[in-house]
Amino acid sequence: MHRKAGWWAEAERHSWRGDNTCRAAKPGSQLMRRAFGAFLMAATVATSSGARAAPTQLLFLAEDVPTTLNYDGPSPTVNTSQTGWLNLLDPLWDYAIKGTNEDGLRIPDFSKFEGRLVQSWDYDPATLTWTLHLRHGVVGCTGDAFTADDVIYTFARAKSVSGKTTVSWFLSHVADIKGFESLKDPNKVLGDGVEKVDDYTVKIRQDHPNPFLQAVSTTHAMRIWDSKIMKAHATADDPWSQDYANNVNAPGFGPYCLERWVKGDEFVVRANPHYYLGNAPIDEVVMKKVPQSSNRMVILRSGQAQIVQGLTAREYASLRGAKGVQVAGVYGNESLFISANFASPLYKNLLVREAVAYGIDYDQVIKTGYLGQARKADGPIPSSFPGRIQPSAQFNYDPAKAKALLTQAGFPNGAGLDKYPDDLKLTYAAEREATLGPIATVIQTSLRAAGLPIVLDPVPQTQVATRRMVRNDLPLALSDIDKSAVIDSVYATLLLYVSHANGGIINVNNYVNPDVDKLYPEAASAGSVTERDKILAEIQNKVQDDLAMIPIAETKTQWAFSDKLKGLTWHPDNAVHWYDLSLSK
Amino acid sequence: VRLSFIARRLGFGLLQLLALAPVVFFMIRLLPADPVSRLVGLNATPEAYQAAKHGLGLDQPMPVQLGNYLGLLGKPGLLQGDFGTSWSTGEPVLTDIRRTLPVTIELITLSFLCAFLVSFPIGMLCATRPEGLADRATFLFGLFAGSQPEFWWGVLFIYVFFYVLNVAPPPLGRLDPLLVPPATVTGFITVDSILAWNGGALLDGLHHLMLPVATKVFVLSGPIIKMVRQNMLRVLGADFMLYAESCGLPRRVLARYALRNALPPALTLIGVLYGYVLGGAVLIETIFSLDGIGQYAVNAVLNLDYPAIQGVVLVITAVSLLVYLALDVLQAAIDPRVAD
């Protein structure tokens, strides 16, 4: 009996796959399976009591699958992990959709928030208090109803600082929520900063006027947990179910429910039958790890997968125009920068930084590194960000001017630069050699022609991270990972250009400009968009004049997918939100 | 084979592992990078960084860290069979290894079995007719297969057999992703699908192993054929074989004598190759999207995941030691003088 059941379950599974229109047939392959399949089909047809609707499935290939579903867990900035929990957990707010771009990708409107788990909201500027009226009728994967308790649990968990990392605490801090002032605060209990009024009303109080609350709530790390399930998996050693979220599930109120998760292999979800915005158009999504980008490309071309990410520029280019495949991208929040360290004896000299900026052959970088799918960056903040301007100082490729600046700095034709061997190393992550290697070579060639004898220095990513983040001692680094998930120029300023002493977050190259530090809080608390944009323009001009970072290129965030797939939407987390997608027959 | 021989070898292996543990512990801490920065991400504040460092126990003095790792300070550690928790996956390292090791062992063992079955008859054939057509063809094959690295052959095989000819499955791991895998008992898909009486999974699993195993066999069989051929030539020319032949013994008996004497060096080669291939399985695993121990090890190193690195090194060493032991037992069974 047991034997029969085993074979039978398999038969059902195969018959279901046989109906799947999104998978290409594999003619000529699997001879043994054919005979087996014929038997199974016959068995299924003979016993099925009636036809059933064919479920739609999506095979999504990525570099990895989630290693955690906990945004306060290990390595929460990894895109593939974020993709996991972003499809299981819903936010309080999200951005409205503005329209589609030239590639057909749907683009959010960063000036307009839509309630997701919040139905409506009020803000009282006198008391800096937000009153959130929560959505009724929201049900999670196991049938739990969403209430204010879930919101309170989520913020209390952030306040507990009990995870391997503290991303949700940090974002609450960025939003100036009362009670999230300092990580050193020994009180780890949520006070009245986030308070339940009734089952469907919550109040959030801020310490200062701050525009970020809604924006940070759209990001990957302020998603609402299903408190009942989380509490059911709490233990004395792990009262906030960090292990459960790291290794088992992320229970929430999102469009999908986790069905199967094998770390390093696959991540399978099914549509949440109770989802408050309506059932997802695709019933089952299989996210599969295929480490080789060329394999992801080949499998997509074969028709067996419907969407892939993380291809090289050359692979995306080769897929443009391929039959049955579409490539779409967006100039979102990804940029290529060189950071020249202000603590370095060489680069503390503005003339040398300017020589570097004039010495880079930007067109060749875009042609070689991105095959045209990038554009020259002309400012310190990406052009998609509201409040962003093109600063008056512009640095275009001009080797003669670069040489003249070097001479002015005391290094005629590069003479004397040999005293700074460490400063002449252009460091980048060796793991990103396929993308950054050719770019670094173009930069090296053009800077050498301008008189700067740059040496390439690919080192392991862990070393890059340590030296940039912890020690801030990399003299010259090439990076394409410094991006803001909050599409806001004020936030980007805080992230990249405010000094550490004044709360700056990344600022990897020890940049300090007291004017920028002074202007940032003014921009953050500006009373109107006009006033805020005026201050932001001043900040961006100063940052560009100082060459706090040397902007090189704005790069496209891209995906390749079946032409039957519709609805792909860019979100600032750069993850694919499967609820957006549908498959045409 | 005497049990004392096996017990002696096992005890010696255990001592080797115990000596290796602190060496690995200190060596990975000499790497010039900081695992905490990798763990907390780029947006972390200095306070968050310190909190994470404390959470990992990396703010403790080195002897205390070693004591905790070995399990000498009250909490369970290596000596109690606890390898710790991976910093990058959040799972106990043993759980991760139980998941990934069978994938690699299954791949490599099947590859060696197939390579052995293919190489021995060919090697013997070449030895019986040196410089014959088969011998020359085999020589050319050895040169051809060995002329390119295995990852290149893997990519080429995928392109030809999957993309162009469509006779192989896509490189999507051990099973079709839309297939429900059998319940995990041993971790070996082949064994688990038989235990679950799941014919679909068994066939699909074997089908997905087809190309990676073919790639391995393609590369491995060259040196094994050469080794078998040389040994057979040596044995066939030995005095005892000439004597046996002159006595008029039947060919099958002569073949058995020759095989028995040609086997030990080939087995030694296979043992050495097994350890080597196990350590370098990551290339073939990456190409065929197999979530094996090789990929796990590389991820652990790239993430500076100390508990995972320590666990993987010890387990791979233990597997290699067990393989050597198994080969020694086989050698001793073939030639009892070895066990003395």
CSV table of C-alpha atoms in Angstrom, one decimal, chain A residues 2-4 6-7 10 13-14 17 20 23 25-30 32-33 36 57 59 61 64 67 73-77 164-166 170 183-184 243 246-247 260 262-266 268 284 286 288-292 294-295 298-299 301-302 304 431 461-463 465-466 468-471 481-483 491 495 505-506, chain B residues 32-35 37-49 51-52 55-56 85-92 96 99 155 158-159 162-163 165-181 195-201 203-204 207-208 285-291 295 299 301-304:
chain,number,residue,atom,x,y,z
A,2,HIS,CA,2.8,2.3,0.9
A,3,ARG,CA,4.6,1.5,-2.4
A,4,LYS,CA,1.5,2.3,-4.3
A,6,GLY,CA,4.6,6.6,-3.3
A,7,TRP,CA,4.3,5.9,-7.0
A,10,GLU,CA,4.6,10.9,-8.3
A,13,ARG,CA,2.9,15.5,-9.7
A,14,HIS,CA,3.9,14.6,-13.3
A,17,ARG,CA,3.6,19.4,-14.7
A,20,ASN,CA,2.0,23.5,-17.2
A,23,ARG,CA,7.6,24.9,-19.3
A,25,ALA,CA,8.7,20.4,-23.9
A,26,LYS,CA,12.0,18.4,-24.0
A,27,PRO,CA,11.7,16.5,-27.2
A,28,GLY,CA,14.0,13.6,-27.6
A,29,SER,CA,15.2,13.6,-24.0
A,30,GLN,CA,14.5,11.3,-21.1
A,32,MET,CA,13.0,6.2,-19.7
A,33,ARG,CA,10.9,9.0,-18.3
A,36,PHE,CA,7.3,6.1,-17.1
A,57,GLN,CA,4.4,28.0,-12.1
A,59,LEU,CA,11.0,29.1,-12.4
A,61,LEU,CA,17.0,31.4,-11.5
A,64,ASP,CA,21.7,31.8,-4.7
A,67,THR,CA,20.4,32.1,3.4
A,73,GLY,CA,19.7,37.9,10.6
A,74,PRO,CA,23.2,37.3,9.1
A,75,SER,CA,24.1,39.2,6.0
A,76,PRO,CA,20.7,40.9,5.5
A,77,THR,CA,21.9,43.0,2.6
A,164,LYS,CA,22.8,38.9,14.5
A,165,THR,CA,22.3,42.3,12.9
A,166,THR,CA,20.2,45.3,13.8
A,170,PHE,CA,18.6,51.1,12.5
A,183,LEU,CA,21.9,51.2,20.5
A,184,LYS,CA,23.7,51.5,23.8
A,243,ASP,CA,16.5,31.1,14.7
A,246,ASN,CA,16.8,32.4,10.1
A,247,ASN,CA,16.2,28.8,9.3
A,260,ARG,CA,9.9,24.3,0.7
A,262,VAL,CA,16.7,24.1,1.0
A,263,LYS,CA,19.5,26.5,1.7
A,264,GLY,CA,22.0,26.6,-1.1
A,265,ASP,CA,19.5,24.9,-3.5
A,266,GLU,CA,15.9,26.0,-3.8
A,268,VAL,CA,9.6,27.3,-3.2
A,284,GLU,CA,3.8,28.6,-7.4
A,286,VAL,CA,10.4,28.0,-7.6
A,288,LYS,CA,16.5,27.9,-7.9
A,289,LYS,CA,20.2,28.5,-7.3
A,290,VAL,CA,22.2,28.2,-10.5
A,291,PRO,CA,25.6,29.7,-9.6
A,292,GLN,CA,26.9,30.0,-13.2
A,294,SER,CA,26.0,31.4,-18.4
A,295,ASN,CA,23.9,28.4,-17.3
A,298,VAL,CA,21.2,29.0,-21.4
A,299,ILE,CA,18.3,27.6,-19.3
A,301,ARG,CA,16.9,30.5,-23.6
A,302,SER,CA,15.8,26.8,-23.6
A,304,GLN,CA,12.7,26.0,-19.0
A,431,GLU,CA,34.6,38.1,-6.6
A,461,GLN,CA,35.2,40.9,-0.8
A,462,THR,CA,35.6,40.3,3.0
A,463,GLN,CA,38.8,42.3,2.9
A,465,ALA,CA,34.3,45.3,3.3
A,466,THR,CA,36.6,45.3,6.4
A,468,ARG,CA,36.1,50.2,3.7
A,469,MET,CA,33.6,49.8,6.5
A,470,VAL,CA,35.6,49.2,9.6
A,471,ARG,CA,39.0,50.7,9.0
A,481,ILE,CA,27.5,48.3,-4.3
A,482,ASP,CA,27.0,51.6,-2.4
A,483,LYS,CA,23.3,52.2,-3.1
A,491,TYR,CA,18.7,59.8,2.9
A,495,LEU,CA,24.2,57.4,3.9
A,505,ILE,CA,26.3,55.8,7.8
A,506,ILE,CA,28.7,54.6,5.2
B,32,PRO,CA,43.6,39.6,6.9
B,33,ALA,CA,39.8,40.2,6.9
B,34,ASP,CA,37.1,40.6,9.4
B,35,PRO,CA,34.0,38.3,9.4
B,37,SER,CA,31.9,43.4,8.6
B,38,ARG,CA,30.7,40.8,6.1
B,39,LEU,CA,28.0,39.7,8.5
B,40,VAL,CA,26.5,43.1,9.4
B,41,GLY,CA,26.5,44.5,5.9
B,42,LEU,CA,27.6,47.9,4.7
B,43,ASN,CA,24.9,50.0,6.4
B,44,ALA,CA,25.9,49.0,9.9
B,45,THR,CA,26.7,51.6,12.6
B,46,PRO,CA,29.8,51.1,14.8
B,47,GLU,CA,27.5,50.1,17.6
B,48,ALA,CA,25.8,47.4,15.5
B,49,TYR,CA,29.2,46.2,14.5
B,51,ALA,CA,27.0,44.1,19.0
B,52,ALA,CA,27.5,41.6,16.2
B,55,GLY,CA,27.3,38.0,19.5
B,56,LEU,CA,29.8,35.9,17.7
B,85,THR,CA,26.4,27.3,14.1
B,86,SER,CA,27.3,28.7,10.7
B,87,TRP,CA,27.4,32.5,10.7
B,88,SER,CA,26.2,32.7,7.1
B,89,THR,CA,23.4,30.2,7.0
B,90,GLY,CA,22.4,30.4,10.7
B,91,GLU,CA,22.1,26.6,10.8
B,92,PRO,CA,24.2,24.2,12.8
B,96,ASP,CA,24.7,22.0,6.7
B,99,ARG,CA,22.8,18.3,3.6
B,155,VAL,CA,30.3,23.8,-19.8
B,158,ILE,CA,25.9,21.4,-21.1
B,159,TYR,CA,26.0,23.4,-24.3
B,162,PHE,CA,21.4,20.1,-23.1
B,163,TYR,CA,21.2,23.2,-25.2
B,165,LEU,CA,20.9,18.2,-28.6
B,166,ASN,CA,18.4,18.4,-25.8
B,167,VAL,CA,19.2,14.9,-24.5
B,168,ALA,CA,20.4,16.0,-21.0
B,169,PRO,CA,18.5,17.9,-18.3
B,170,PRO,CA,19.3,21.5,-17.6
B,171,PRO,CA,22.0,22.0,-15.0
B,172,LEU,CA,19.5,22.6,-12.2
B,173,GLY,CA,21.0,20.5,-9.4
B,174,ARG,CA,20.0,17.0,-8.3
B,175,LEU,CA,16.4,17.1,-9.2
B,176,ASP,CA,14.0,18.9,-11.5
B,177,PRO,CA,13.0,21.9,-9.4
B,178,LEU,CA,9.3,21.3,-10.0
B,179,LEU,CA,9.5,17.8,-8.6
B,180,VAL,CA,8.8,17.1,-5.0
B,181,PRO,CA,12.0,15.5,-3.6
B,195,LEU,CA,13.5,4.1,0.4
B,196,ALA,CA,10.5,6.3,-0.4
B,197,TRP,CA,9.7,4.0,-3.4
B,198,ASN,CA,9.6,7.1,-5.5
B,199,GLY,CA,10.5,6.0,-9.0
B,200,GLY,CA,10.1,9.4,-10.6
B,201,ALA,CA,12.6,11.0,-8.2
B,203,LEU,CA,15.0,8.4,-12.5
B,204,ASP,CA,15.1,12.1,-12.4
B,207,HIS,CA,19.1,11.7,-15.1
B,208,HIS,CA,20.4,14.9,-13.4
B,285,GLU,CA,29.2,21.5,-8.4
B,286,THR,CA,29.1,25.1,-9.5
B,287,ILE,CA,28.7,24.3,-13.1
B,288,PHE,CA,25.9,21.8,-12.5
B,289,SER,CA,24.2,23.8,-9.6
B,290,LEU,CA,24.8,21.0,-7.2
B,291,ASP,CA,24.6,22.1,-3.6
B,295,GLN,CA,30.2,25.0,-2.8
B,299,ASN,CA,31.0,30.1,0.5
B,301,VAL,CA,35.7,30.8,3.0
B,302,LEU,CA,34.3,33.8,1.1
B,303,ASN,CA,32.1,34.7,4.0
B,304,LEU,CA,34.8,34.1,6.6
